[in-house]
XYZ file of C-alpha atoms in Angstrom:
572
model
C 0.000 0.000 0.000
C 1.550 3.335 -1.053
C 1.739 6.180 1.458
C -0.726 8.317 -0.444
C -3.552 5.969 -1.342
C -7.067 6.622 -0.018
C -6.726 3.528 2.230
C -3.569 4.858 3.914
C -4.409 5.829 7.521
C -3.312 9.465 7.096
C -5.553 9.814 4.053
C -8.423 8.064 5.858
C -7.999 10.533 8.735
C -8.271 13.444 6.328
C -11.382 12.121 4.572
C -12.943 11.284 7.943
C -12.252 14.837 9.144
C -13.646 16.331 5.940
C -16.876 14.370 6.348
C -17.357 15.684 9.889
C -16.579 19.291 8.975
C -18.801 19.090 5.909
C -21.722 18.154 8.152
C -20.897 20.925 10.620
C -20.690 23.540 7.866
C -24.005 22.415 6.376
C -25.433 22.646 9.882
C -24.495 26.320 10.062
C -20.979 26.406 11.551
C -18.889 29.040 9.784
C -16.020 29.626 12.236
C -13.432 27.250 13.685
C -11.100 28.463 16.437
C -8.047 26.220 16.643
C -5.062 25.922 18.956
C -1.918 24.306 17.505
C -1.021 20.676 18.184
C -0.007 17.474 16.445
C -2.885 15.030 16.993
C -5.431 17.472 15.531
C -3.495 17.799 12.252
C -6.000 15.911 10.046
C -8.817 18.170 11.244
C -6.768 21.309 10.615
C -5.877 20.128 7.110
C -9.513 19.305 6.417
C -10.606 22.711 7.706
C -8.259 24.472 5.275
C -10.113 22.733 2.424
C -13.568 23.921 3.538
C -14.236 27.138 1.554
C -17.115 28.218 3.820
C -15.095 27.928 7.031
C -13.113 30.788 8.582
C -10.136 29.638 10.668
C -8.650 31.555 13.595
C -5.536 30.297 15.387
C -5.230 31.162 19.098
C -2.351 29.659 21.067
C -3.969 29.613 24.528
C -6.900 27.166 24.645
C -8.618 29.019 27.491
C -8.451 32.265 25.535
C -9.650 30.405 22.424
C -12.658 29.116 24.341
C -13.777 32.563 25.439
C -13.070 34.053 22.013
C -15.376 31.420 20.504
C -17.949 32.210 23.193
C -18.004 35.890 22.246
C -18.101 35.108 18.525
C -21.049 32.733 18.976
C -22.904 35.232 21.182
C -22.622 37.934 18.524
C -23.324 35.794 15.432
C -25.885 33.492 17.094
C -24.373 30.612 15.116
C -22.479 27.519 16.283
C -18.735 28.169 16.555
C -16.203 25.323 16.557
C -13.227 24.816 18.867
C -10.395 22.451 17.948
C -7.394 21.310 19.982
C -4.933 18.459 20.322
C -5.002 15.575 22.784
C -4.082 15.567 26.466
C -4.753 18.455 28.815
C -5.392 20.968 26.005
C -9.176 20.576 25.980
C -9.307 20.939 29.769
C -8.458 24.629 29.328
C -11.798 25.100 27.543
C -13.744 24.157 30.670
C -14.443 27.677 32.058
C -15.772 28.821 28.668
C -17.766 25.596 28.269
C -19.383 26.110 31.666
C -20.359 29.676 30.714
C -21.716 28.464 27.356
C -23.718 25.722 29.060
C -25.264 28.054 31.610
C -26.056 30.878 29.190
C -26.962 28.666 26.237
C -24.241 29.475 23.693
C -23.754 27.089 20.722
C -20.188 25.745 20.757
C -18.865 22.660 18.938
C -15.973 21.129 20.914
C -13.673 19.046 18.701
C -10.962 17.399 20.789
C -8.405 15.240 19.021
C -7.439 12.146 21.011
C -5.077 9.185 20.996
C -6.581 5.903 19.727
C -8.081 3.335 22.161
C -5.035 1.049 22.123
C -2.946 3.794 23.787
C -5.357 4.524 26.620
C -4.530 3.030 30.008
C -0.964 2.089 29.047
C 0.963 5.176 30.080
C 1.215 6.618 26.565
C 2.361 10.224 26.394
C -0.255 13.006 26.195
C -3.085 10.525 26.711
C -5.867 11.111 29.231
C -9.551 10.206 29.461
C -11.188 12.976 27.410
C -14.678 11.740 26.635
C -16.101 12.933 29.953
C -14.090 16.120 30.365
C -17.215 18.255 30.105
C -19.709 15.935 31.767
C -22.696 17.894 32.992
C -21.947 20.896 30.770
C -22.630 19.634 27.236
C -25.945 18.976 25.516
C -24.502 15.881 23.857
C -21.148 14.135 23.702
C -19.946 11.732 21.037
C -16.886 9.537 20.503
C -17.214 7.931 17.063
C -13.940 5.995 17.410
C -10.893 6.024 15.108
C -11.257 6.956 11.452
C -12.163 4.210 8.975
C -12.544 4.317 5.195
C -15.991 2.722 4.764
C -18.468 4.961 2.877
C -21.171 4.206 5.446
C -18.878 5.416 8.231
C -18.140 8.666 6.394
C -21.840 9.180 5.799
C -22.494 8.632 9.508
C -19.805 11.110 10.507
C -21.177 13.724 8.134
C -24.595 13.212 9.727
C -23.008 13.515 13.166
C -21.619 16.938 12.214
C -25.040 18.148 11.079
C -26.645 16.758 14.230
C -24.066 18.437 16.498
C -24.666 21.819 14.870
C -28.434 21.399 15.099
C -28.334 20.411 18.766
C -25.861 23.155 19.699
C -28.072 25.826 18.157
C -31.441 24.215 18.783
C -34.238 24.547 21.295
C -31.845 24.268 24.241
C -28.638 25.727 22.805
C -25.262 24.977 24.312
C -22.003 23.090 23.802
C -21.704 19.739 22.036
C -18.515 17.673 22.455
C -17.103 15.356 19.793
C -13.970 13.477 20.871
C -11.976 12.192 17.897
C -9.352 9.449 18.383
C -6.896 9.558 15.492
C -4.259 6.948 14.620
C -0.896 7.845 13.119
C 0.303 8.755 10.555
C -1.386 12.137 10.689
C -0.005 13.908 7.597
C -1.143 12.406 4.248
C 1.025 12.223 1.187
C 0.590 14.593 -1.766
C -1.393 12.081 -3.803
C -4.144 11.695 -1.189
C -7.410 12.795 -2.738
C -10.236 14.034 -0.595
C -13.130 14.041 -3.019
C -16.671 13.546 -1.666
C -17.994 10.002 -1.708
C -19.863 9.285 -4.922
C -23.587 9.655 -4.437
C -23.295 11.100 -0.965
C -25.345 14.152 -0.249
C -24.911 16.705 2.463
C -27.271 16.101 5.353
C -30.051 18.483 6.203
C -30.031 19.464 9.869
C -33.242 18.810 11.777
C -35.610 21.767 11.705
C -35.502 23.887 14.852
C -38.657 23.291 16.824
C -40.267 25.021 19.756
C -43.314 24.185 21.761
C -45.559 27.137 21.129
C -48.945 25.871 22.203
C -50.542 28.448 24.475
C -50.951 27.399 28.093
C -54.265 26.323 29.469
C -56.058 29.576 30.419
C -57.417 27.891 33.536
C -53.878 27.141 34.727
C -52.801 30.724 34.161
C -55.902 32.603 35.314
C -55.541 31.419 38.907
C -51.999 32.880 38.980
C -52.540 36.334 37.459
C -55.114 37.816 39.822
C -54.237 41.163 41.332
C -51.206 43.286 40.523
C -48.432 41.753 38.455
C -45.259 42.652 36.652
C -42.851 41.276 34.088
C -39.222 40.737 35.091
C -36.762 40.421 32.211
C -33.494 38.887 33.355
C -30.273 38.284 31.383
C -30.872 36.633 28.038
C -30.507 36.956 24.273
C -33.884 38.592 23.730
C -34.223 40.049 20.237
C -36.272 42.754 18.516
C -39.291 40.461 18.145
C -39.366 39.972 21.900
C -38.950 43.714 22.480
C -41.886 44.536 20.213
C -44.174 41.879 21.705
C -43.199 42.927 25.220
C -43.956 46.566 24.455
C -47.390 45.743 23.032
C -48.293 43.373 25.870
C -47.114 45.632 28.705
C -48.837 48.656 27.180
C -52.121 46.811 26.651
C -52.149 45.348 30.167
C -50.519 48.314 31.978
C -47.790 46.088 33.403
C -44.480 47.459 34.675
C -41.487 45.745 33.076
C -38.328 45.423 35.179
C -35.412 45.174 32.737
C -32.001 43.782 33.640
C -29.040 45.451 31.867
C -28.163 42.106 30.225
C -31.698 41.352 29.054
C -31.304 43.210 25.760
C -34.502 45.073 26.678
C -33.355 47.955 28.898
C -32.552 50.221 25.949
C -34.625 50.964 22.859
C -38.318 50.244 22.413
C -40.661 50.266 25.408
C -39.763 53.339 27.444
C -43.324 53.860 28.712
C -43.502 50.680 30.790
C -39.785 50.058 31.373
C -38.368 50.190 34.919
C -34.573 50.213 35.350
C -33.963 51.863 38.748
C -35.389 49.014 40.821
C -32.103 48.101 42.563
C -31.980 51.532 44.199
C -35.744 51.953 44.574
C -36.238 48.709 46.497
C -33.761 49.818 49.169
C -36.590 52.045 50.398
C -38.640 49.781 52.668
C -41.873 51.739 52.206
C -41.625 51.682 48.420
C -40.657 47.998 48.407
C -43.793 47.160 50.408
C -46.158 49.375 48.360
C -44.904 47.988 45.055
C -44.790 44.300 45.921
C -46.724 42.367 43.242
C -49.128 39.468 43.566
C -47.471 37.608 40.698
C -44.564 37.929 38.270
C -43.811 36.684 34.771
C -40.098 36.052 34.332
C -38.134 35.961 31.093
C -34.469 35.011 31.019
C -32.097 34.183 33.836
C -32.020 35.470 37.404
C -31.409 39.254 37.472
C -28.031 40.745 38.326
C -29.526 42.654 41.269
C -29.419 40.706 44.536
C -31.823 43.272 45.962
C -34.398 42.457 43.281
C -33.930 38.704 43.654
C -34.463 38.905 47.400
C -37.531 41.133 46.974
C -39.126 38.679 44.518
C -38.773 35.770 46.944
C -42.198 34.417 47.813
C -43.979 35.941 44.796
C -45.798 33.324 42.656
C -43.845 33.113 39.424
C -44.549 32.118 35.815
C -41.423 31.132 33.886
C -41.352 31.620 30.102
C -38.423 29.941 28.333
C -38.377 28.025 25.020
C -35.601 25.804 26.410
C -37.703 25.082 29.522
C -34.869 26.000 31.892
C -35.753 26.366 35.547
C -34.323 29.817 36.235
C -35.985 29.957 39.632
C -33.414 30.530 42.399
C -36.120 31.513 44.916
C -38.150 28.338 44.159
C -41.353 30.297 43.579
C -42.269 29.062 40.098
C -45.861 27.862 39.851
C -45.926 27.353 36.086
C -43.315 26.925 33.374
C -44.221 27.773 29.783
C -41.932 26.349 27.109
C -42.611 28.918 24.402
C -40.795 31.710 22.621
C -41.401 34.866 24.667
C -42.823 36.859 21.765
C -45.452 34.186 21.075
C -46.496 33.940 24.708
C -46.601 37.726 25.181
C -48.717 38.183 22.055
C -51.125 35.521 23.323
C -51.273 37.020 26.833
C -52.098 40.489 25.475
C -55.216 39.057 23.800
C -56.223 36.350 26.275
C -58.246 38.588 28.585
C -56.772 37.017 31.722
C -55.063 40.129 33.114
C -57.069 43.144 34.209
C -55.204 46.326 33.322
C -54.564 48.626 36.298
C -53.180 51.959 35.027
C -52.814 53.273 38.589
C -50.457 50.354 39.363
C -48.251 51.156 36.383
C -48.411 54.882 37.179
C -47.146 54.167 40.692
C -44.086 52.407 39.265
C -43.489 55.134 36.699
C -43.581 57.829 39.384
C -41.098 55.853 41.477
C -38.780 55.431 38.486
C -38.791 59.181 37.791
C -38.242 59.925 41.483
C -35.136 57.706 41.727
C -33.769 58.987 38.409
C -34.009 62.574 39.704
C -32.270 61.629 42.947
C -29.529 59.885 40.973
C -28.899 62.954 38.826
C -28.800 65.195 41.889
C -26.380 62.854 43.614
C -24.043 62.606 40.615
C -23.990 66.396 40.327
C -22.561 66.556 43.856
C -20.296 63.491 43.822
C -16.692 63.412 42.569
C -16.179 61.702 39.226
C -16.147 57.895 39.358
C -17.662 54.724 37.937
C -21.213 56.088 38.095
C -20.331 59.073 35.899
C -18.384 56.820 33.521
C -21.379 54.499 33.070
C -23.873 57.344 32.691
C -21.783 58.940 29.939
C -21.127 55.683 28.102
C -24.794 54.737 28.043
C -25.786 58.201 26.884
C -23.178 58.558 24.133
C -22.336 55.156 22.671
C -23.815 55.055 19.160
C -26.676 52.645 18.468
C -24.456 50.469 16.284
C -21.927 49.868 19.072
C -22.167 47.377 21.937
C -20.698 47.176 25.431
C -19.229 44.099 27.109
C -19.251 44.394 30.909
C -17.255 42.236 33.307
C -18.822 40.548 36.309
C -18.358 41.357 39.979
C -18.529 45.102 40.692
C -18.706 46.578 37.120
C -21.992 44.860 36.172
C -23.585 45.836 39.473
C -22.568 49.458 38.964
C -23.933 49.328 35.433
C -27.202 47.949 36.804
C -27.450 50.811 39.309
C -26.387 53.767 37.185
C -27.206 53.069 33.546
C -30.812 54.245 33.487
C -32.499 53.735 30.129
C -32.445 55.311 26.688
C -34.667 55.219 23.625
C -31.846 54.310 21.224
C -30.925 50.606 21.230
C -27.690 49.500 22.894
C -26.555 45.883 23.177
C -24.947 44.982 26.510
C -23.067 41.684 26.817
C -21.692 39.868 29.843
C -20.646 36.341 30.768
C -23.420 35.950 33.314
C -24.169 32.266 32.813
C -21.734 31.242 35.561
C -20.634 34.811 36.397
C -16.893 34.129 36.326
C -14.368 36.919 35.887
C -12.093 34.859 33.620
C -11.815 35.091 29.834
C -13.177 38.634 29.627
C -10.687 40.137 27.157
C -10.909 37.046 24.928
C -14.711 37.206 24.898
C -14.495 40.877 23.970
C -12.199 40.007 21.059
C -14.662 37.365 19.878
C -17.569 39.814 19.926
C -15.572 42.264 17.848
C -14.410 39.535 15.462
C -18.076 38.922 14.611
C -18.237 42.445 13.187
C -20.016 43.999 16.163
C -18.005 47.037 17.385
C -17.913 46.360 21.114
C -16.445 48.388 23.960
C -15.038 46.613 26.991
C -15.624 47.573 30.629
C -13.452 45.436 32.905
C -11.981 45.649 36.373
C -8.276 45.315 37.014
C -8.578 41.760 38.383
C -10.775 40.676 35.450
C -8.059 41.849 33.107
C -5.385 39.934 35.026
C -7.426 36.735 34.771
C -7.107 36.903 30.994
C -3.812 38.552 30.082
C -3.421 36.190 27.118
C -6.623 37.731 25.792
C -4.615 40.898 25.159
C -2.783 38.943 22.457
C -6.086 39.285 20.596
C -6.193 43.040 21.235
C -5.676 43.922 17.596
C -9.183 42.583 17.039
C -10.695 45.180 19.373
C -12.701 47.592 17.249
C -13.398 49.846 20.220
C -11.522 50.740 23.427
C -11.093 48.394 26.352
C -11.818 50.420 29.497
C -10.180 49.010 32.630
C -11.340 50.388 35.972
C -8.229 50.406 38.154
C -9.519 50.648 41.714
C -6.988 48.477 43.511
C -8.268 44.910 43.302
C -11.525 43.106 43.966
C -13.553 45.952 45.406
C -16.794 43.979 45.335
C -15.739 42.580 48.721
C -15.817 46.092 50.183
C -19.632 45.860 49.804
C -19.922 42.355 51.266
C -19.650 40.971 54.817
C -15.919 40.295 54.264
C -15.351 44.058 54.519
C -15.184 43.752 58.309
C -12.399 41.171 58.307
C -8.860 42.350 59.116
C -7.554 40.118 56.300
C -9.786 41.818 53.679
C -6.960 43.302 51.601
C -4.646 40.306 51.731
C -7.076 37.504 50.971
C -10.145 39.015 49.284
C -9.384 42.369 47.708
C -5.908 41.145 46.598
C -4.637 44.345 44.949
C -1.955 43.943 42.272
C 0.870 46.346 41.519
C 0.037 46.806 37.849
C 1.364 49.371 35.433
C -1.362 49.175 32.812
C 0.612 51.429 30.473
C 3.563 49.037 30.430
C 1.162 46.128 30.064
C -0.580 47.701 27.058
C 2.710 48.471 25.347
C 3.912 44.894 25.934
C 0.949 43.655 23.904
C 1.298 46.377 21.255
C -1.828 48.257 22.323
C -2.332 51.998 22.459
C -2.706 53.311 26.010
C -4.499 56.222 27.618
C -5.281 57.056 31.234
C -8.397 59.026 32.201
C -9.754 60.337 35.500
C -12.708 62.523 34.491
C -15.394 63.200 31.882
C -13.006 65.304 29.831
C -10.719 62.307 29.364
C -13.678 60.067 28.580
C -14.859 62.621 26.035
C -11.509 62.341 24.266
C -11.845 58.559 24.157
C -15.357 58.786 22.711
C -14.287 61.374 20.127
C -11.353 59.220 19.021
C -13.628 56.200 18.669
C -15.990 58.202 16.467
C -13.016 59.042 14.217
C -12.142 55.355 13.991
C -8.832 55.535 15.878
C -9.997 54.833 19.405
C -8.747 51.271 19.894
C -6.463 50.177 22.692
C -6.495 50.027 26.470
C -7.889 52.893 28.527
C -7.068 52.930 32.223
C -9.843 54.501 34.288
C -8.348 55.544 37.614
C -10.828 55.615 40.469
C -10.471 56.389 44.165
C -12.193 53.257 45.422
C -12.844 54.409 48.989
C -14.332 57.692 47.861
C -16.427 55.964 45.206
C -17.798 53.471 47.732
C -18.628 56.218 50.215
C -20.672 58.090 47.621
C -22.368 54.902 46.375
C -23.504 54.013 49.895
C -24.507 57.614 50.585
C -26.817 57.435 47.556
C -28.423 54.246 48.825
C -28.969 55.836 52.231
C -30.524 58.818 50.500
C -32.958 56.526 48.722
C -33.766 54.593 51.884
C -34.457 57.753 53.892
C -36.546 59.596 51.304
C -40.309 59.470 51.510
C -41.581 57.019 48.913
C -43.389 58.696 45.988
């Protein structure tokens, strides 16, 4: 047998890999993020022969995972990840967990050693099939490559199935572990033509259960005053329009999380965004407590809101039928697309509109917004002013990616609303602070100009993400406030070891760091500096790292003073 014939193992590996990728591409995958290695060579070679596949090489697998996460979030298509055997795929785990919890379609392609090498001490050989157990929608190990046409047809179908499942009713990661025997590099005379008569598979049609609920089941839950709570989620324009029509028709207040996709744009009349501050006033919290709540998306960012909703009978609406119910108050789950359910509810005649109830919420929203403006006029410049200006001035075509921990909570408190749309992204599925810069690069790589708002520790968790900094289309703003300042708001603040073991400040020179990675650098401390950053971005030359220096103690004092002001004011 010559080294280049179609029955040579290296050539079989290539054809096997082509069949799988062909199915994935026909299933909608257009991007493959790969990290270099030897065992994955046949898959890399096959990927270079797929004209509809864009390849991106990223050395660090953890960074690659978060880059793929951001790319899939922005494109809403399955994105592939490819790595070699051994511990390489284990570095994907944080991104896989986030994708599983949020519902992001990733295709995990891990090359592996063949079965005869497992359990015998062979180099770079570990048990990979269950690496992501509990965090993937499906996992497959089709075994080593073989030349039989039926096997290639099956692998092509597996690719289409993986793409369909990853992007289907319950989107998330799908893992395909691929044991490959040597040799891995085929000779020049290896042909990789499609099998005669084989046709590309058609992925299963995406289906959703959209039957309306039984009115009798719902009517017993929606008596009295209710509201709609929109938590983090990938809600689109159709949902926004249906929500606006439903809330307007039924006079329902709509509490909108900053990561819901519904806080900005359509629906200003019924939209409530200042709830985190408002509910710190005990009188207002009692007067506004609903009899029932309809929840879309995940649990809100605001711990204050989550605690306030505890005990309120809840109706969950989620096409993937996820139980996003941390307070265990769900009485009914409706597995339908939100826009279909909201359109049905607006016409069902089950909810009695109470304009005075909505008016009470609207008055409270205006009251808190006025107090916030008065407070910011008196307070020294800090994160609140930064967020207010960004939300007011970022153009409708731009997006903002916000890190977890303190930045997203400050965004929740200070953003307010606006009539122009603005997409806000965050890795809130598992709420880790890792992979932030890489996710930002992935969002931008999808063609969505996205600003970054990170803390100093979030940046340090993903320094390799700065290797992707040339992909940033907009500035990366890094709030340098001396470590993990979220703990200054938590019970750990009273511990004498706070700084050493929780806040953990790092002696960073962000200017030197930016220059090391070839990024432009600017430091700002006020609205004038932020104005320069915004102006440069409008001219198209505003990329790079922007250090936002903040006096953390002063900022915290003014934040807590605002909350006290809210708590002590007479409720509207």
